[in-house]
Amino acid sequence: MKRNRSARGDAGTPARRLVQALLAAVVGGTLAVSLTACSGSDASESGAADAGDGARAEVAEPGSAEDAITGATGAVGLAEAPEEAVHRELVTTGNATLAVEDPFGAAEQIADLVEGAGGRVEARDERAETADEPGSASMTLRIPADRVSATLDALDKLGEVRDRHIETVDVTGTAQDLDARIAALRTSTDRLRELMADADRTADLIEIEAELATRQAELDSRVSERNRLSDEVAMSTLHVEIVAAGSPAAQAQPGGFLGGLSAGWSALVNTFNVVVLILGAIIPWLALVGVVLLVVVGVRRQIARNRPSGPAPVIGEPEPVEP
């Protein structure tokens, strides 16, 4: 029995070795095929990529840099496009009070100063000296936006600047909105002109002309508004009040208790002046009303005198006569 088991065991060993060899060959072949496929796909992908890069290079060569940027922006999306710097549009306005010895002479010097800076005098008002008030002047100046600070500094050389105020407003959004509307209206009007040129029927031509007139009027209005805004951005507005150095308007107001006392006294004096002015305007009318009342009273008294003083006689009925 032992010899039989030994023979079967010896016979089974070569069979197991054969099976193991076959399995190893199958696994090795599978790995080889897989590696060959992967290397082939990588080579084909790299070749296709190289071919695509070459084609893109050939297409991009003839175009300009702007076309290349536009194509790149369209390929990668707007989020990856370089951000464009936004040009801010600012409207600057200001006012100042200048105390000088000669307001009229200072106004002439300011006008020359503004014209030399490339600006203009938009409004000018001069008030001559009177018995109650000294002379003064006021000016509205349009100055290039980049020369406002220099102009204010130059005012210090003409006299004493009592106060100044500068305000800047950002109108970039308004300007962009107007530009977009103007571009859309121009495109619309151009399209309507093309349709009008191709119109065959009179009714269509009349309708297109009416619509074109409406769009053109709106376009002109928007363009005019945009021009005004551009002028306000380019030329800042500065109001300058010129007063005499010794006038109350040129004197600094004290603060604290003395300032309140001075303000209260000024208010009392102004109120008294207003009351006197009102009385002066009413007194002539009161005199006229008094004269009218006197005339009415006199007439009534005269009528009362002309009336009879005694009672009127009573006329009785006649007594009947007996037969």
PDB file of C-alpha atoms in Angstrom:
ATOM      1  CA  MET A   1       0.000   0.000   0.000  1.00  0.00           C
ATOM      2  CA  LYS A   2       2.813   2.367   0.769  1.00  0.00           C
ATOM      3  CA  ARG A   3       4.357   1.826  -2.640  1.00  0.00           C
ATOM      4  CA  ASN A   4       1.103   2.657  -4.391  1.00  0.00           C
ATOM      5  CA  ARG A   5       0.741   6.027  -2.526  1.00  0.00           C
ATOM      6  CA  SER A   6       4.352   6.821  -3.302  1.00  0.00           C
ATOM      7  CA  ALA A   7       3.866   6.167  -6.980  1.00  0.00           C
ATOM      8  CA  ARG A   8       0.813   8.383  -7.115  1.00  0.00           C
ATOM      9  CA  GLY A   9       2.648  11.110  -5.284  1.00  0.00           C
ATOM     10  CA  ASP A  10       5.588  10.944  -7.642  1.00  0.00           C
ATOM     11  CA  ALA A  11       3.284  11.008 -10.619  1.00  0.00           C
ATOM     12  CA  GLY A  12       1.390  14.137  -9.245  1.00  0.00           C
ATOM     13  CA  THR A  13       4.479  16.325  -8.816  1.00  0.00           C
ATOM     14  CA  PRO A  14       5.225  16.845 -12.530  1.00  0.00           C
ATOM     15  CA  ALA A  15       1.559  17.688 -13.173  1.00  0.00           C
ATOM     16  CA  ARG A  16       1.535  20.446 -10.596  1.00  0.00           C
ATOM     17  CA  ARG A  17       4.703  21.870 -12.034  1.00  0.00           C
ATOM     18  CA  LEU A  18       3.164  21.921 -15.497  1.00  0.00           C
ATOM     19  CA  VAL A  19       0.053  23.759 -14.236  1.00  0.00           C
ATOM     20  CA  GLN A  20       2.176  26.350 -12.425  1.00  0.00           C
ATOM     21  CA  ALA A  21       4.233  26.941 -15.573  1.00  0.00           C
ATOM     22  CA  LEU A  22       1.091  27.503 -17.654  1.00  0.00           C
ATOM     23  CA  LEU A  23      -0.318  29.977 -15.123  1.00  0.00           C
ATOM     24  CA  ALA A  24       2.932  31.898 -15.055  1.00  0.00           C
ATOM     25  CA  ALA A  25       2.972  32.094 -18.835  1.00  0.00           C
ATOM     26  CA  VAL A  26      -0.627  33.372 -18.917  1.00  0.00           C
ATOM     27  CA  VAL A  27       0.018  36.072 -16.282  1.00  0.00           C
ATOM     28  CA  GLY A  28       3.197  37.168 -17.997  1.00  0.00           C
ATOM     29  CA  GLY A  29       1.479  37.457 -21.347  1.00  0.00           C
ATOM     30  CA  THR A  30      -1.339  39.491 -19.843  1.00  0.00           C
ATOM     31  CA  LEU A  31       1.081  41.916 -18.215  1.00  0.00           C
ATOM     32  CA  ALA A  32       3.020  42.276 -21.453  1.00  0.00           C
ATOM     33  CA  VAL A  33      -0.116  43.040 -23.433  1.00  0.00           C
ATOM     34  CA  SER A  34      -1.243  45.593 -20.844  1.00  0.00           C
ATOM     35  CA  LEU A  35       2.095  47.387 -20.839  1.00  0.00           C
ATOM     36  CA  THR A  36       2.159  47.439 -24.643  1.00  0.00           C
ATOM     37  CA  ALA A  37      -1.353  48.970 -24.781  1.00  0.00           C
ATOM     38  CA  CYS A  38      -0.525  51.649 -22.202  1.00  0.00           C
ATOM     39  CA  SER A  39       2.688  52.668 -23.952  1.00  0.00           C
ATOM     40  CA  GLY A  40       0.840  52.795 -27.287  1.00  0.00           C
ATOM     41  CA  SER A  41      -1.908  55.019 -25.910  1.00  0.00           C
ATOM     42  CA  ASP A  42       0.618  57.353 -24.278  1.00  0.00           C
ATOM     43  CA  ALA A  43       2.534  57.635 -27.522  1.00  0.00           C
ATOM     44  CA  SER A  44      -0.618  58.330 -29.506  1.00  0.00           C
ATOM     45  CA  GLU A  45      -1.774  60.954 -26.987  1.00  0.00           C
ATOM     46  CA  SER A  46       1.612  62.642 -26.968  1.00  0.00           C
ATOM     47  CA  GLY A  47       1.664  62.582 -30.765  1.00  0.00           C
ATOM     48  CA  ALA A  48      -1.806  64.033 -30.967  1.00  0.00           C
ATOM     49  CA  ALA A  49      -0.884  66.712 -28.454  1.00  0.00           C
ATOM     50  CA  ASP A  50       2.226  67.590 -30.426  1.00  0.00           C
ATOM     51  CA  ALA A  51       0.207  67.687 -33.611  1.00  0.00           C
ATOM     52  CA  GLY A  52      -2.434  69.889 -31.947  1.00  0.00           C
ATOM     53  CA  ASP A  53       0.211  72.247 -30.587  1.00  0.00           C
ATOM     54  CA  GLY A  54       1.763  72.490 -34.021  1.00  0.00           C
ATOM     55  CA  ALA A  55      -1.588  73.212 -35.605  1.00  0.00           C
ATOM     56  CA  ARG A  56      -2.365  75.870 -33.025  1.00  0.00           C
ATOM     57  CA  ALA A  57       1.027  77.398 -33.548  1.00  0.00           C
ATOM     58  CA  GLU A  58       0.455  77.471 -37.282  1.00  0.00           C
ATOM     59  CA  VAL A  59      -2.981  79.107 -36.831  1.00  0.00           C
ATOM     60  CA  ALA A  60      -1.759  81.607 -34.270  1.00  0.00           C
ATOM     61  CA  GLU A  61       1.209  82.709 -36.333  1.00  0.00           C
ATOM     62  CA  PRO A  62      -0.630  84.828 -38.921  1.00  0.00           C
ATOM     63  CA  GLY A  63      -2.832  86.662 -36.368  1.00  0.00           C
ATOM     64  CA  SER A  64      -1.922  89.671 -34.251  1.00  0.00           C
ATOM     65  CA  ALA A  65      -1.344  89.723 -30.518  1.00  0.00           C
ATOM     66  CA  GLU A  66      -4.813  91.084 -29.931  1.00  0.00           C
ATOM     67  CA  ASP A  67      -6.344  88.162 -31.864  1.00  0.00           C
ATOM     68  CA  ALA A  68      -4.282  85.725 -29.841  1.00  0.00           C
ATOM     69  CA  ILE A  69      -5.475  87.282 -26.574  1.00  0.00           C
ATOM     70  CA  THR A  70      -9.069  87.214 -27.777  1.00  0.00           C
ATOM     71  CA  GLY A  71      -8.756  83.562 -28.814  1.00  0.00           C
ATOM     72  CA  ALA A  72      -7.167  82.635 -25.529  1.00  0.00           C
ATOM     73  CA  THR A  73      -9.885  84.406 -23.605  1.00  0.00           C
ATOM     74  CA  GLY A  74     -12.553  82.532 -25.515  1.00  0.00           C
ATOM     75  CA  ALA A  75     -10.775  79.203 -24.967  1.00  0.00           C
ATOM     76  CA  VAL A  76     -10.150  79.424 -21.236  1.00  0.00           C
ATOM     77  CA  GLY A  77     -13.161  81.533 -20.305  1.00  0.00           C
ATOM     78  CA  LEU A  78     -13.606  85.090 -19.090  1.00  0.00           C
ATOM     79  CA  ALA A  79     -12.669  84.189 -15.534  1.00  0.00           C
ATOM     80  CA  GLU A  80      -9.074  83.543 -16.580  1.00  0.00           C
ATOM     81  CA  ALA A  81      -8.767  86.648 -18.767  1.00  0.00           C
ATOM     82  CA  PRO A  82      -6.534  89.419 -17.416  1.00  0.00           C
ATOM     83  CA  GLU A  83      -8.509  92.097 -15.567  1.00  0.00           C
ATOM     84  CA  GLU A  84      -8.637  95.440 -17.329  1.00  0.00           C
ATOM     85  CA  ALA A  85      -7.939  98.504 -15.211  1.00  0.00           C
ATOM     86  CA  VAL A  86     -11.083 100.643 -14.858  1.00  0.00           C
ATOM     87  CA  HIS A  87     -10.598 104.337 -15.561  1.00  0.00           C
ATOM     88  CA  ARG A  88     -12.364 106.208 -12.754  1.00  0.00           C
ATOM     89  CA  GLU A  89     -14.280 109.348 -13.739  1.00  0.00           C
ATOM     90  CA  LEU A  90     -14.558 111.923 -10.940  1.00  0.00           C
ATOM     91  CA  VAL A  91     -16.512 115.193 -10.743  1.00  0.00           C
ATOM     92  CA  THR A  92     -14.869 117.736  -8.436  1.00  0.00           C
ATOM     93  CA  THR A  93     -16.647 120.818  -7.062  1.00  0.00           C
ATOM     94  CA  GLY A  94     -15.573 123.287  -4.409  1.00  0.00           C
ATOM     95  CA  ASN A  95     -16.051 126.713  -2.871  1.00  0.00           C
ATOM     96  CA  ALA A  96     -13.823 129.177  -1.057  1.00  0.00           C
ATOM     97  CA  THR A  97     -14.013 132.581   0.626  1.00  0.00           C
ATOM     98  CA  LEU A  98     -11.190 135.029  -0.010  1.00  0.00           C
ATOM     99  CA  ALA A  99     -10.624 138.200   2.055  1.00  0.00           C
ATOM    100  CA  VAL A 100      -8.667 140.936   0.254  1.00  0.00           C
ATOM    101  CA  GLU A 101      -8.262 144.677   0.412  1.00  0.00           C
ATOM    102  CA  ASP A 102      -9.589 145.264  -3.116  1.00  0.00           C
ATOM    103  CA  PRO A 103     -12.242 142.718  -4.198  1.00  0.00           C
ATOM    104  CA  PHE A 104     -12.456 144.073  -7.745  1.00  0.00           C
ATOM    105  CA  GLY A 105      -8.708 143.917  -8.289  1.00  0.00           C
ATOM    106  CA  ALA A 106      -8.583 140.407  -6.841  1.00  0.00           C
ATOM    107  CA  ALA A 107     -11.359 139.339  -9.217  1.00  0.00           C
ATOM    108  CA  GLU A 108      -9.280 140.523 -12.175  1.00  0.00           C
ATOM    109  CA  GLN A 109      -6.230 138.630 -10.924  1.00  0.00           C
ATOM    110  CA  ILE A 110      -8.249 135.455 -10.380  1.00  0.00           C
ATOM    111  CA  ALA A 111      -9.660 135.679 -13.913  1.00  0.00           C
ATOM    112  CA  ASP A 112      -6.150 135.967 -15.339  1.00  0.00           C
ATOM    113  CA  LEU A 113      -4.984 133.081 -13.152  1.00  0.00           C
ATOM    114  CA  VAL A 114      -7.793 130.790 -14.298  1.00  0.00           C
ATOM    115  CA  GLU A 115      -7.321 131.600 -17.975  1.00  0.00           C
ATOM    116  CA  GLY A 116      -3.611 130.923 -17.623  1.00  0.00           C
ATOM    117  CA  ALA A 117      -4.407 127.505 -16.151  1.00  0.00           C
ATOM    118  CA  GLY A 118      -6.550 126.600 -19.160  1.00  0.00           C
ATOM    119  CA  GLY A 119      -9.899 127.316 -17.492  1.00  0.00           C
ATOM    120  CA  ARG A 120     -12.582 129.938 -17.880  1.00  0.00           C
ATOM    121  CA  VAL A 121     -14.777 132.255 -15.817  1.00  0.00           C
ATOM    122  CA  GLU A 122     -18.333 130.974 -16.126  1.00  0.00           C
ATOM    123  CA  ALA A 123     -20.014 133.630 -13.961  1.00  0.00           C
ATOM    124  CA  ARG A 124     -18.872 136.853 -12.329  1.00  0.00           C
ATOM    125  CA  ASP A 125     -20.810 139.189 -10.016  1.00  0.00           C
ATOM    126  CA  GLU A 126     -19.369 142.377  -8.551  1.00  0.00           C
ATOM    127  CA  ARG A 127     -21.058 144.612  -5.964  1.00  0.00           C
ATOM    128  CA  ALA A 128     -19.782 148.148  -5.485  1.00  0.00           C
ATOM    129  CA  GLU A 129     -19.138 149.643  -2.060  1.00  0.00           C
ATOM    130  CA  THR A 130     -22.061 151.425  -0.386  1.00  0.00           C
ATOM    131  CA  ALA A 131     -22.525 153.414   2.807  1.00  0.00           C
ATOM    132  CA  ASP A 132     -23.595 150.282   4.682  1.00  0.00           C
ATOM    133  CA  GLU A 133     -21.587 147.535   3.027  1.00  0.00           C
ATOM    134  CA  PRO A 134     -18.099 147.333   1.513  1.00  0.00           C
ATOM    135  CA  GLY A 135     -17.505 146.092  -1.998  1.00  0.00           C
ATOM    136  CA  SER A 136     -17.488 142.370  -2.801  1.00  0.00           C
ATOM    137  CA  ALA A 137     -17.435 139.978  -5.725  1.00  0.00           C
ATOM    138  CA  SER A 138     -18.296 136.372  -6.487  1.00  0.00           C
ATOM    139  CA  MET A 139     -17.007 134.162  -9.295  1.00  0.00           C
ATOM    140  CA  THR A 140     -17.826 130.734 -10.707  1.00  0.00           C
ATOM    141  CA  LEU A 141     -14.712 129.179 -12.211  1.00  0.00           C
ATOM    142  CA  ARG A 142     -14.240 126.132 -14.461  1.00  0.00           C
ATOM    143  CA  ILE A 143     -10.749 124.758 -13.961  1.00  0.00           C
ATOM    144  CA  PRO A 144      -9.056 121.634 -15.368  1.00  0.00           C
ATOM    145  CA  ALA A 145      -9.431 118.833 -12.833  1.00  0.00           C
ATOM    146  CA  ASP A 146      -5.694 118.448 -12.374  1.00  0.00           C
ATOM    147  CA  ARG A 147      -5.215 122.184 -11.630  1.00  0.00           C
ATOM    148  CA  VAL A 148      -7.744 122.638  -8.794  1.00  0.00           C
ATOM    149  CA  SER A 149      -5.229 122.224  -5.976  1.00  0.00           C
ATOM    150  CA  ALA A 150      -2.730 124.543  -7.657  1.00  0.00           C
ATOM    151  CA  THR A 151      -5.436 127.194  -8.130  1.00  0.00           C
ATOM    152  CA  LEU A 152      -6.460 127.038  -4.473  1.00  0.00           C
ATOM    153  CA  ASP A 153      -2.832 127.381  -3.456  1.00  0.00           C
ATOM    154  CA  ALA A 154      -2.521 130.427  -5.715  1.00  0.00           C
ATOM    155  CA  LEU A 155      -5.473 132.083  -3.950  1.00  0.00           C
ATOM    156  CA  ASP A 156      -3.406 132.219  -0.758  1.00  0.00           C
ATOM    157  CA  LYS A 157      -1.026 134.603  -2.516  1.00  0.00           C
ATOM    158  CA  LEU A 158      -3.845 137.021  -3.386  1.00  0.00           C
ATOM    159  CA  GLY A 159      -5.317 137.317   0.104  1.00  0.00           C
ATOM    160  CA  GLU A 160      -6.466 135.323   3.100  1.00  0.00           C
ATOM    161  CA  VAL A 161      -8.528 132.229   2.373  1.00  0.00           C
ATOM    162  CA  ARG A 162     -11.129 132.109   5.162  1.00  0.00           C
ATOM    163  CA  ASP A 163     -12.625 128.757   4.250  1.00  0.00           C
ATOM    164  CA  ARG A 164     -12.520 126.170   1.500  1.00  0.00           C
ATOM    165  CA  HIS A 165     -14.447 123.009   0.698  1.00  0.00           C
ATOM    166  CA  ILE A 166     -13.722 120.428  -2.003  1.00  0.00           C
ATOM    167  CA  GLU A 167     -16.041 117.532  -2.884  1.00  0.00           C
ATOM    168  CA  THR A 168     -15.410 114.694  -5.335  1.00  0.00           C
ATOM    169  CA  VAL A 169     -18.126 112.406  -6.724  1.00  0.00           C
ATOM    170  CA  ASP A 170     -17.391 109.165  -8.609  1.00  0.00           C
ATOM    171  CA  VAL A 171     -19.538 108.997 -11.774  1.00  0.00           C
ATOM    172  CA  THR A 172     -17.832 106.015 -13.383  1.00  0.00           C
ATOM    173  CA  GLY A 173     -20.970 103.867 -13.255  1.00  0.00           C
ATOM    174  CA  THR A 174     -23.109 106.589 -14.818  1.00  0.00           C
ATOM    175  CA  ALA A 175     -20.567 107.109 -17.586  1.00  0.00           C
ATOM    176  CA  GLN A 176     -20.377 103.380 -18.366  1.00  0.00           C
ATOM    177  CA  ASP A 177     -24.164 103.126 -18.478  1.00  0.00           C
ATOM    178  CA  LEU A 178     -24.384 106.050 -20.892  1.00  0.00           C
ATOM    179  CA  ASP A 179     -21.666 104.575 -23.103  1.00  0.00           C
ATOM    180  CA  ALA A 180     -23.513 101.254 -23.274  1.00  0.00           C
ATOM    181  CA  ARG A 181     -26.810 102.941 -24.147  1.00  0.00           C
ATOM    182  CA  ILE A 182     -25.171 105.084 -26.808  1.00  0.00           C
ATOM    183  CA  ALA A 183     -23.502 102.045 -28.400  1.00  0.00           C
ATOM    184  CA  ALA A 184     -26.807 100.135 -28.450  1.00  0.00           C
ATOM    185  CA  LEU A 185     -28.685 103.082 -29.954  1.00  0.00           C
ATOM    186  CA  ARG A 186     -26.074 103.568 -32.658  1.00  0.00           C
ATOM    187  CA  THR A 187     -26.282  99.907 -33.595  1.00  0.00           C
ATOM    188  CA  SER A 188     -30.070 100.155 -33.693  1.00  0.00           C
ATOM    189  CA  THR A 189     -30.094 103.274 -35.861  1.00  0.00           C
ATOM    190  CA  ASP A 190     -27.603 101.742 -38.292  1.00  0.00           C
ATOM    191  CA  ARG A 191     -29.787  98.657 -38.593  1.00  0.00           C
ATOM    192  CA  LEU A 192     -32.887 100.777 -39.180  1.00  0.00           C
ATOM    193  CA  ARG A 193     -31.105 102.687 -41.949  1.00  0.00           C
ATOM    194  CA  GLU A 194     -30.253  99.380 -43.618  1.00  0.00           C
ATOM    195  CA  LEU A 195     -33.876  98.271 -43.357  1.00  0.00           C
ATOM    196  CA  MET A 196     -35.056 101.589 -44.760  1.00  0.00           C
ATOM    197  CA  ALA A 197     -32.745 101.205 -47.742  1.00  0.00           C
ATOM    198  CA  ASP A 198     -34.173  97.727 -48.425  1.00  0.00           C
ATOM    199  CA  ALA A 199     -37.822  98.670 -47.829  1.00  0.00           C
ATOM    200  CA  ASP A 200     -40.109  98.058 -50.834  1.00  0.00           C
ATOM    201  CA  ARG A 201     -43.464  99.272 -49.587  1.00  0.00           C
ATOM    202  CA  THR A 202     -44.328 102.829 -48.659  1.00  0.00           C
ATOM    203  CA  ALA A 203     -46.030 101.760 -45.421  1.00  0.00           C
ATOM    204  CA  ASP A 204     -42.896  99.945 -44.276  1.00  0.00           C
ATOM    205  CA  LEU A 205     -40.749 102.918 -45.210  1.00  0.00           C
ATOM    206  CA  ILE A 206     -42.932 105.320 -43.189  1.00  0.00           C
ATOM    207  CA  GLU A 207     -42.925 103.031 -40.163  1.00  0.00           C
ATOM    208  CA  ILE A 208     -39.153 102.589 -40.276  1.00  0.00           C
ATOM    209  CA  GLU A 209     -38.613 106.337 -40.658  1.00  0.00           C
ATOM    210  CA  ALA A 210     -40.788 107.051 -37.599  1.00  0.00           C
ATOM    211  CA  GLU A 211     -38.902 104.501 -35.505  1.00  0.00           C
ATOM    212  CA  LEU A 212     -35.566 105.811 -36.773  1.00  0.00           C
ATOM    213  CA  ALA A 213     -36.522 109.381 -35.805  1.00  0.00           C
ATOM    214  CA  THR A 214     -37.406 108.221 -32.275  1.00  0.00           C
ATOM    215  CA  ARG A 215     -34.171 106.290 -31.858  1.00  0.00           C
ATOM    216  CA  GLN A 216     -32.107 109.131 -33.308  1.00  0.00           C
ATOM    217  CA  ALA A 217     -33.655 111.663 -30.919  1.00  0.00           C
ATOM    218  CA  GLU A 218     -32.902 109.404 -27.961  1.00  0.00           C
ATOM    219  CA  LEU A 219     -29.368 108.882 -29.238  1.00  0.00           C
ATOM    220  CA  ASP A 220     -28.791 112.633 -29.542  1.00  0.00           C
ATOM    221  CA  SER A 221     -30.106 113.156 -26.012  1.00  0.00           C
ATOM    222  CA  ARG A 222     -27.809 110.483 -24.580  1.00  0.00           C
ATOM    223  CA  VAL A 223     -24.807 111.845 -26.463  1.00  0.00           C
ATOM    224  CA  SER A 224     -25.522 115.356 -25.164  1.00  0.00           C
ATOM    225  CA  GLU A 225     -25.826 114.024 -21.611  1.00  0.00           C
ATOM    226  CA  ARG A 226     -22.561 112.148 -21.985  1.00  0.00           C
ATOM    227  CA  ASN A 227     -20.813 115.260 -23.289  1.00  0.00           C
ATOM    228  CA  ARG A 228     -22.020 117.270 -20.296  1.00  0.00           C
ATOM    229  CA  LEU A 229     -20.785 114.595 -17.928  1.00  0.00           C
ATOM    230  CA  SER A 230     -17.420 114.474 -19.682  1.00  0.00           C
ATOM    231  CA  ASP A 231     -17.145 118.265 -19.394  1.00  0.00           C
ATOM    232  CA  GLU A 232     -17.880 118.098 -15.656  1.00  0.00           C
ATOM    233  CA  VAL A 233     -15.204 115.440 -15.263  1.00  0.00           C
ATOM    234  CA  ALA A 234     -12.608 117.327 -17.279  1.00  0.00           C
ATOM    235  CA  MET A 235     -13.395 120.813 -15.881  1.00  0.00           C
ATOM    236  CA  SER A 236     -13.990 121.154 -12.142  1.00  0.00           C
ATOM    237  CA  THR A 237     -16.310 123.866 -10.799  1.00  0.00           C
ATOM    238  CA  LEU A 238     -15.054 126.268  -8.114  1.00  0.00           C
ATOM    239  CA  HIS A 239     -17.151 129.036  -6.507  1.00  0.00           C
ATOM    240  CA  VAL A 240     -15.092 131.855  -5.003  1.00  0.00           C
ATOM    241  CA  GLU A 241     -16.597 134.555  -2.766  1.00  0.00           C
ATOM    242  CA  ILE A 242     -14.378 137.654  -2.542  1.00  0.00           C
ATOM    243  CA  VAL A 243     -15.000 139.988   0.411  1.00  0.00           C
ATOM    244  CA  ALA A 244     -13.258 143.045   1.793  1.00  0.00           C
ATOM    245  CA  ALA A 245     -10.767 142.376   4.560  1.00  0.00           C
ATOM    246  CA  GLY A 246     -12.558 144.623   7.096  1.00  0.00           C
ATOM    247  CA  SER A 247     -16.106 143.431   6.405  1.00  0.00           C
ATOM    248  CA  PRO A 248     -18.047 141.324   8.947  1.00  0.00           C
ATOM    249  CA  ALA A 249     -18.127 138.463   6.458  1.00  0.00           C
ATOM    250  CA  ALA A 250     -14.326 138.357   6.455  1.00  0.00           C
ATOM    251  CA  GLN A 251     -13.955 138.310  10.224  1.00  0.00           C
ATOM    252  CA  ALA A 252     -13.678 134.997  11.994  1.00  0.00           C
ATOM    253  CA  GLN A 253     -16.557 134.287  14.348  1.00  0.00           C
ATOM    254  CA  PRO A 254     -15.531 133.609  17.971  1.00  0.00           C
ATOM    255  CA  GLY A 255     -16.550 130.374  19.607  1.00  0.00           C
ATOM    256  CA  GLY A 256     -17.871 129.419  23.022  1.00  0.00           C
ATOM    257  CA  PHE A 257     -19.928 131.818  25.152  1.00  0.00           C
ATOM    258  CA  LEU A 258     -18.735 134.922  23.308  1.00  0.00           C
ATOM    259  CA  GLY A 259     -19.639 133.341  20.000  1.00  0.00           C
ATOM    260  CA  GLY A 260     -23.160 132.526  21.230  1.00  0.00           C
ATOM    261  CA  LEU A 261     -23.566 136.026  22.669  1.00  0.00           C
ATOM    262  CA  SER A 262     -22.431 137.600  19.415  1.00  0.00           C
ATOM    263  CA  ALA A 263     -24.761 135.386  17.386  1.00  0.00           C
ATOM    264  CA  GLY A 264     -27.687 136.185  19.704  1.00  0.00           C
ATOM    265  CA  TRP A 265     -27.041 139.924  19.524  1.00  0.00           C
ATOM    266  CA  SER A 266     -26.815 139.766  15.742  1.00  0.00           C
ATOM    267  CA  ALA A 267     -30.086 137.836  15.599  1.00  0.00           C
ATOM    268  CA  LEU A 268     -31.764 140.430  17.882  1.00  0.00           C
ATOM    269  CA  VAL A 269     -30.529 143.315  15.754  1.00  0.00           C
ATOM    270  CA  ASN A 270     -31.653 141.588  12.582  1.00  0.00           C
ATOM    271  CA  THR A 271     -35.082 140.891  14.080  1.00  0.00           C
ATOM    272  CA  PHE A 272     -35.440 144.545  15.162  1.00  0.00           C
ATOM    273  CA  ASN A 273     -34.484 145.656  11.661  1.00  0.00           C
ATOM    274  CA  VAL A 274     -37.084 143.326  10.160  1.00  0.00           C
ATOM    275  CA  VAL A 275     -39.781 144.650  12.522  1.00  0.00           C
ATOM    276  CA  VAL A 276     -38.896 148.246  11.668  1.00  0.00           C
ATOM    277  CA  LEU A 277     -38.983 147.405   7.986  1.00  0.00           C
ATOM    278  CA  ILE A 278     -42.421 145.808   8.304  1.00  0.00           C
ATOM    279  CA  LEU A 279     -43.762 148.793  10.261  1.00  0.00           C
ATOM    280  CA  GLY A 280     -42.388 151.168   7.681  1.00  0.00           C
ATOM    281  CA  ALA A 281     -44.222 149.238   4.972  1.00  0.00           C
ATOM    282  CA  ILE A 282     -47.504 149.056   6.928  1.00  0.00           C
ATOM    283  CA  ILE A 283     -47.754 152.656   8.240  1.00  0.00           C
ATOM    284  CA  PRO A 284     -48.743 154.229   4.864  1.00  0.00           C
ATOM    285  CA  TRP A 285     -51.536 151.695   4.509  1.00  0.00           C
ATOM    286  CA  LEU A 286     -52.692 152.353   8.079  1.00  0.00           C
ATOM    287  CA  ALA A 287     -52.826 156.088   7.340  1.00  0.00           C
ATOM    288  CA  LEU A 288     -54.918 155.431   4.227  1.00  0.00           C
ATOM    289  CA  VAL A 289     -57.305 153.197   6.160  1.00  0.00           C
ATOM    290  CA  GLY A 290     -57.619 155.887   8.880  1.00  0.00           C
ATOM    291  CA  VAL A 291     -58.538 158.541   6.315  1.00  0.00           C
ATOM    292  CA  VAL A 292     -61.186 156.264   4.811  1.00  0.00           C
ATOM    293  CA  LEU A 293     -62.662 155.588   8.256  1.00  0.00           C
ATOM    294  CA  LEU A 294     -62.797 159.314   9.033  1.00  0.00           C
ATOM    295  CA  VAL A 295     -64.647 159.993   5.807  1.00  0.00           C
ATOM    296  CA  VAL A 296     -67.162 157.222   6.490  1.00  0.00           C
ATOM    297  CA  VAL A 297     -67.792 158.463  10.041  1.00  0.00           C
ATOM    298  CA  GLY A 298     -68.260 162.051   8.854  1.00  0.00           C
ATOM    299  CA  VAL A 299     -70.759 161.020   6.198  1.00  0.00           C
ATOM    300  CA  ARG A 300     -72.784 158.997   8.681  1.00  0.00           C
ATOM    301  CA  ARG A 301     -72.910 161.914  11.119  1.00  0.00           C
ATOM    302  CA  GLN A 302     -74.058 164.297   8.398  1.00  0.00           C
ATOM    303  CA  ILE A 303     -76.852 161.918   7.424  1.00  0.00           C
ATOM    304  CA  ALA A 304     -77.919 161.653  11.067  1.00  0.00           C
ATOM    305  CA  ARG A 305     -78.126 165.490  11.402  1.00  0.00           C
ATOM    306  CA  ASN A 306     -80.325 165.848   8.333  1.00  0.00           C
ATOM    307  CA  ARG A 307     -82.988 163.563   9.751  1.00  0.00           C
ATOM    308  CA  PRO A 308     -86.015 165.265  11.575  1.00  0.00           C
ATOM    309  CA  SER A 309     -85.725 165.270  15.336  1.00  0.00           C
ATOM    310  CA  GLY A 310     -89.494 165.050  16.374  1.00  0.00           C
ATOM    311  CA  PRO A 311     -91.756 162.050  15.971  1.00  0.00           C
ATOM    312  CA  ALA A 312     -93.904 161.936  12.890  1.00  0.00           C
ATOM    313  CA  PRO A 313     -97.614 162.988  13.420  1.00  0.00           C
ATOM    314  CA  VAL A 314    -100.135 160.209  13.596  1.00  0.00           C
ATOM    315  CA  ILE A 315    -103.057 160.642  11.185  1.00  0.00           C
ATOM    316  CA  GLY A 316    -106.210 159.086  12.635  1.00  0.00           C
ATOM    317  CA  GLU A 317    -109.299 157.904  10.799  1.00  0.00           C
ATOM    318  CA  PRO A 318    -112.223 160.473  10.575  1.00  0.00           C
ATOM    319  CA  GLU A 319    -115.169 159.835  12.870  1.00  0.00           C
ATOM    320  CA  PRO A 320    -118.397 158.833  11.186  1.00  0.00           C
ATOM    321  CA  VAL A 321    -121.110 161.564  10.973  1.00  0.00           C
ATOM    322  CA  GLU A 322    -124.516 160.687  12.474  1.00  0.00           C
ATOM    323  CA  PRO A 323    -127.470 161.321  10.229  1.00  0.00           C
TER     324      PRO A 323
END
